[in-house]
Structures are given as structure tokens and as C-alpha cells.
mmCIF file with all atom_site columns, C-alpha atoms in Angstrom:
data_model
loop_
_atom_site.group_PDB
_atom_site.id
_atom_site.type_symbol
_atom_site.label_atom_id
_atom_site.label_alt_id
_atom_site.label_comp_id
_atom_site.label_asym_id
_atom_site.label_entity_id
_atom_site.label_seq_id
_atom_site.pdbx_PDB_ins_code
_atom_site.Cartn_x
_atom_site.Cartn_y
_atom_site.Cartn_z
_atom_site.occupancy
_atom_site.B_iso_or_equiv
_atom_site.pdbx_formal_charge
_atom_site.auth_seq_id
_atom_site.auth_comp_id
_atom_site.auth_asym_id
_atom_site.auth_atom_id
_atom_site.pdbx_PDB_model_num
ATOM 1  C CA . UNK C 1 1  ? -49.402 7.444  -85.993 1.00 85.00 ? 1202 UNK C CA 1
ATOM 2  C CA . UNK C 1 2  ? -51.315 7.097  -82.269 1.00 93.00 ? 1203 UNK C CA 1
ATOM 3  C CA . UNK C 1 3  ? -55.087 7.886  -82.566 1.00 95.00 ? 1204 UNK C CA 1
ATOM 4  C CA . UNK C 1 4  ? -56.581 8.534  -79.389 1.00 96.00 ? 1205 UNK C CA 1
ATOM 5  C CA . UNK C 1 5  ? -60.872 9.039  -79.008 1.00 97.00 ? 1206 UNK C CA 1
ATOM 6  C CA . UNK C 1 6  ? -62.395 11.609 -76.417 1.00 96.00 ? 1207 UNK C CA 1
ATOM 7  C CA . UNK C 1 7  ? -64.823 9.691  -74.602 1.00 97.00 ? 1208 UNK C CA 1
ATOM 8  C CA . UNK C 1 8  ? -67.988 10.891 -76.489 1.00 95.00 ? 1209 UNK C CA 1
ATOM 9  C CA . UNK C 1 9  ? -66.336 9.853  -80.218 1.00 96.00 ? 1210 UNK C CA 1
ATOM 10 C CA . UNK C 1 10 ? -66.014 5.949  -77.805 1.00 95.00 ? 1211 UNK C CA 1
ATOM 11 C CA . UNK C 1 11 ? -69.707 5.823  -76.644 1.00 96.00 ? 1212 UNK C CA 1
ATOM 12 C CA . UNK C 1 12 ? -70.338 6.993  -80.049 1.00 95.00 ? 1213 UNK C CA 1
ATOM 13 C CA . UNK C 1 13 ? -68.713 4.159  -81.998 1.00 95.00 ? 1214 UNK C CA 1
ATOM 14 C CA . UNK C 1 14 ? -70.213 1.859  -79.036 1.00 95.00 ? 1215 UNK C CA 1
ATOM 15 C CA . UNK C 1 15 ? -73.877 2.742  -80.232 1.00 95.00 ? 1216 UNK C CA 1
ATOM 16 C CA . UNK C 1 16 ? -73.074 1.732  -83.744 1.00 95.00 ? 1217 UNK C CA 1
ATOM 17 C CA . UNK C 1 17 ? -73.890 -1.551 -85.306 1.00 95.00 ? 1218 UNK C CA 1
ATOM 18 C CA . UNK C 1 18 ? -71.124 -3.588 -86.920 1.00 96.00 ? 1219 UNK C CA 1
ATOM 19 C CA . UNK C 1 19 ? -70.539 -2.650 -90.762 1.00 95.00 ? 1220 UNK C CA 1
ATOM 20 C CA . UNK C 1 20 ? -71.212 1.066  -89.375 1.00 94.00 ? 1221 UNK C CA 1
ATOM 21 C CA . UNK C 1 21 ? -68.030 0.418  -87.011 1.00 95.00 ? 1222 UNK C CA 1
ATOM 22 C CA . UNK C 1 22 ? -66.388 -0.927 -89.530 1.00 96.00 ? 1223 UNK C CA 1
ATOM 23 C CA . UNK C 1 23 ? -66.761 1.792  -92.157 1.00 95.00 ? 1224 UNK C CA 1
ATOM 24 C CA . UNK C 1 24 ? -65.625 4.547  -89.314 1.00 95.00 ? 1225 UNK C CA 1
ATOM 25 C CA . UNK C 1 25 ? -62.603 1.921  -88.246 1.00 94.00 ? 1226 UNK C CA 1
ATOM 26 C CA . UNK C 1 26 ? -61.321 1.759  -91.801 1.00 95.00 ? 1227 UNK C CA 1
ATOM 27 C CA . UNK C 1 27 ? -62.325 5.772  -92.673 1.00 95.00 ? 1228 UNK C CA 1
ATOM 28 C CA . UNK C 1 28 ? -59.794 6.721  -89.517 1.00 94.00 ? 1229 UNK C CA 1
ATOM 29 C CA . UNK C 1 29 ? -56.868 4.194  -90.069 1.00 93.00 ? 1230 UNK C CA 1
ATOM 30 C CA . UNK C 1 30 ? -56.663 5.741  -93.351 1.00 93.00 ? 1231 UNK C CA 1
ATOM 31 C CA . UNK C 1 31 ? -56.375 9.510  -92.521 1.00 92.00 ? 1232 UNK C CA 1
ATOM 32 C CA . UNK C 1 32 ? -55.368 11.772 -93.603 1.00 87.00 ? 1233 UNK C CA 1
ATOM 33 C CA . UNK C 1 33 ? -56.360 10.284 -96.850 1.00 91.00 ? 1234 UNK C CA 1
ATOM 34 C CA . UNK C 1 34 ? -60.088 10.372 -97.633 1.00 90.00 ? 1235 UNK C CA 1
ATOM 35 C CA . UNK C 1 35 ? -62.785 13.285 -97.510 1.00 93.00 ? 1236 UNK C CA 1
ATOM 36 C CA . UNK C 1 36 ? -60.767 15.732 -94.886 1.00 95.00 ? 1237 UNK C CA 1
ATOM 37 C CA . UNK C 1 37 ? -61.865 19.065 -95.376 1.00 95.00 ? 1238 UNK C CA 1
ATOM 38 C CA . UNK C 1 38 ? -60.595 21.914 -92.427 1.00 95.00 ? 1239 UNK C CA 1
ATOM 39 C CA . UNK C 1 39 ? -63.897 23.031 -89.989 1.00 91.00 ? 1240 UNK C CA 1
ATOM 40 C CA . UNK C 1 40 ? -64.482 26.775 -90.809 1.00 90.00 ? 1241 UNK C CA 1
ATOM 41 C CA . UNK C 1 41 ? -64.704 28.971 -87.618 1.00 86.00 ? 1242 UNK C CA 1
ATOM 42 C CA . UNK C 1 42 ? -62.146 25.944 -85.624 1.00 86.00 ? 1243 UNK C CA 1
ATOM 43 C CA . UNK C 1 43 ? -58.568 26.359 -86.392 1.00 90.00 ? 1244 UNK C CA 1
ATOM 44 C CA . UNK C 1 44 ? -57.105 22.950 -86.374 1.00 92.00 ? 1245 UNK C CA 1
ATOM 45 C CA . UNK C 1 45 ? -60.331 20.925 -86.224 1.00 94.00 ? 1246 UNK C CA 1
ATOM 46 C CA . UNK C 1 46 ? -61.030 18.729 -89.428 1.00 96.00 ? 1247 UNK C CA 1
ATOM 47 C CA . UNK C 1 47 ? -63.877 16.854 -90.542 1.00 95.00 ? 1248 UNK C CA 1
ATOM 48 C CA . UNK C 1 48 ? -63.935 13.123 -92.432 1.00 96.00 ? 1249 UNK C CA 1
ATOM 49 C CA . UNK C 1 49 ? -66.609 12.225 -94.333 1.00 96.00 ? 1250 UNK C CA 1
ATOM 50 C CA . UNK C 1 50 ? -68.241 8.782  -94.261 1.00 95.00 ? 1251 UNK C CA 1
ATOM 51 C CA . UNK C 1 51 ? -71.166 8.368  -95.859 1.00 92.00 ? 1252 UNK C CA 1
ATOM 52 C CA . UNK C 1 52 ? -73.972 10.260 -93.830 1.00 93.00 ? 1253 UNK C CA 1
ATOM 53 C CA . UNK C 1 53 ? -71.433 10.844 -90.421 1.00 95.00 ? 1254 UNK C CA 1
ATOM 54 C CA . UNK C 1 54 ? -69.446 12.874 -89.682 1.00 96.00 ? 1255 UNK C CA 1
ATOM 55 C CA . UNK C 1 55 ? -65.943 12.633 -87.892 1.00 96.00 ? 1256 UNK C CA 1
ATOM 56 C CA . UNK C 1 56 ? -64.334 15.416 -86.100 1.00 96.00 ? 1257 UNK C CA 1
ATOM 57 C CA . UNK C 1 57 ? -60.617 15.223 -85.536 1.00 96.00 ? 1258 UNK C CA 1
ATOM 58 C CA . UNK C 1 58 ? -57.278 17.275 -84.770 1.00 96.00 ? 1259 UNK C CA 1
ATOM 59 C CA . UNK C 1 59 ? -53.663 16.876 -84.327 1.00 94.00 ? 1260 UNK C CA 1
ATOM 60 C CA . UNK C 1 60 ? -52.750 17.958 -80.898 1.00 92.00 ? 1261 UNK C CA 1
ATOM 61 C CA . UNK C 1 61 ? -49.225 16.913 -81.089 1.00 89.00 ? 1262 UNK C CA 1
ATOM 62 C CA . UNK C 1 62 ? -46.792 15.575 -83.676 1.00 87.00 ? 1263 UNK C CA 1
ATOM 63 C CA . UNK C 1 63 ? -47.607 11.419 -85.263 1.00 90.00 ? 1264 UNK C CA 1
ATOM 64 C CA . UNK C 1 64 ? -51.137 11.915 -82.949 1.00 94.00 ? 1265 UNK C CA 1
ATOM 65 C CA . UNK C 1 65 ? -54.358 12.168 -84.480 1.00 95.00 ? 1266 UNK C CA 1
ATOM 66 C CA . UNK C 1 66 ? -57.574 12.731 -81.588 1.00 97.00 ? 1267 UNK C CA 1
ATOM 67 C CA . UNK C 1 67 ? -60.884 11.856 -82.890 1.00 97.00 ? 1268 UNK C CA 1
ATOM 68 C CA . UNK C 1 68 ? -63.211 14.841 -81.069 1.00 96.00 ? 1269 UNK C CA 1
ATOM 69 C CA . UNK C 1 69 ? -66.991 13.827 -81.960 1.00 96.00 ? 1270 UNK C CA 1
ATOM 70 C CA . UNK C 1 70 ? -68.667 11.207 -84.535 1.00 96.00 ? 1271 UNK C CA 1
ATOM 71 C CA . UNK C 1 71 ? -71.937 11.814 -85.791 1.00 95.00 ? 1272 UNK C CA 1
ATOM 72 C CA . UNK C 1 72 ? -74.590 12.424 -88.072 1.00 94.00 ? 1273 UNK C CA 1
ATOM 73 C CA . UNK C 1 73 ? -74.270 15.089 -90.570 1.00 90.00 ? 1274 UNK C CA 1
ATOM 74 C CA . UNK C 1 74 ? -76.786 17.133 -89.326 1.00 86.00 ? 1275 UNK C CA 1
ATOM 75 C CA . UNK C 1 75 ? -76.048 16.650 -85.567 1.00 91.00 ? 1276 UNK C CA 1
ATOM 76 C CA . UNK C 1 76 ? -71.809 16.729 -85.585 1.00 92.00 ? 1277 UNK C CA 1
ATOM 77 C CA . UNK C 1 77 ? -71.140 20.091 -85.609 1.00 88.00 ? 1278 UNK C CA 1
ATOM 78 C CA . UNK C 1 78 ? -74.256 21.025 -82.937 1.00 85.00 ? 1279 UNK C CA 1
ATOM 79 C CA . UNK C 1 79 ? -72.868 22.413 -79.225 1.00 73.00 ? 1280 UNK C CA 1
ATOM 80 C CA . UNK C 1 80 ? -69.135 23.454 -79.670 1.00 57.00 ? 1281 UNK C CA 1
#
């Protein structure tokens, strides 16, 4: 399965330190096992859960996964 990252989920990771990068590396090669819940209110927009951030993700074609936004909990699902 191809994941792709929109360009704020890459500076996200970027900001992170190192075992934070490797928590979200390891979270995402393993979907869609793990803590995926569907987004109320965004058809086709799921949510991971690692520890305190979030990751926001969809399937926009078949075997491709694109990870939309990373963040805190808090902060994530701010600004559409």
C-alpha cells in the first residue's frame, strides 16, 4: 500500500523530535490496524491515535493511504 503526506502532515513530522517520529512512522506503516476511528461530520476522513496526536488520513484511491494533518489532540481537527 503507497502512503503519500500533504505537505503540512511533512513539515509536521519535520518539527518532531526522534522517538516522536518514530512512534508516528511505526503508527502509519501499520494502518489500518491500530486506534482508527471514522471523523464525524468528514465522510472518508479517519483519525489514528498515538498517544496525545492525532493523525488524519483517507483513501483517495484503491492500495493508497494520504496522511491529511498530524497533530495534537486538541489542535488536529481545528480549521477544516
Amino acid at each position: 500500500m503507497e502512503i503519500r503526506y500533504s505537505k503540512a502532515a511533512g513539515k509536521a513530522i519535520g518539527e518532531m523530535d526522534r522517538p516522536a517520529k518514530q512512534r508516528i512512522k511505526t503508527a502509519i506503516e501499520k494502518l489500518p490496524d491500530g486506534d482508527v476511528k471514522p471523523l464525524r461530520g468528514s465522510k472518508g476522513t479517519y483519525r489514528l491515535r498515538v498517544g496525545d496526536r492525532r493523525i488524519l488520513f483517507s483513501y483517495p484511491a484503491d492500495d493508497t493511504i494520504l496522511i491529511e494533518k498530524i497533530g495534537p489532540r486538541g489542535e488536529v481537527y481545528k480549521g477544516g
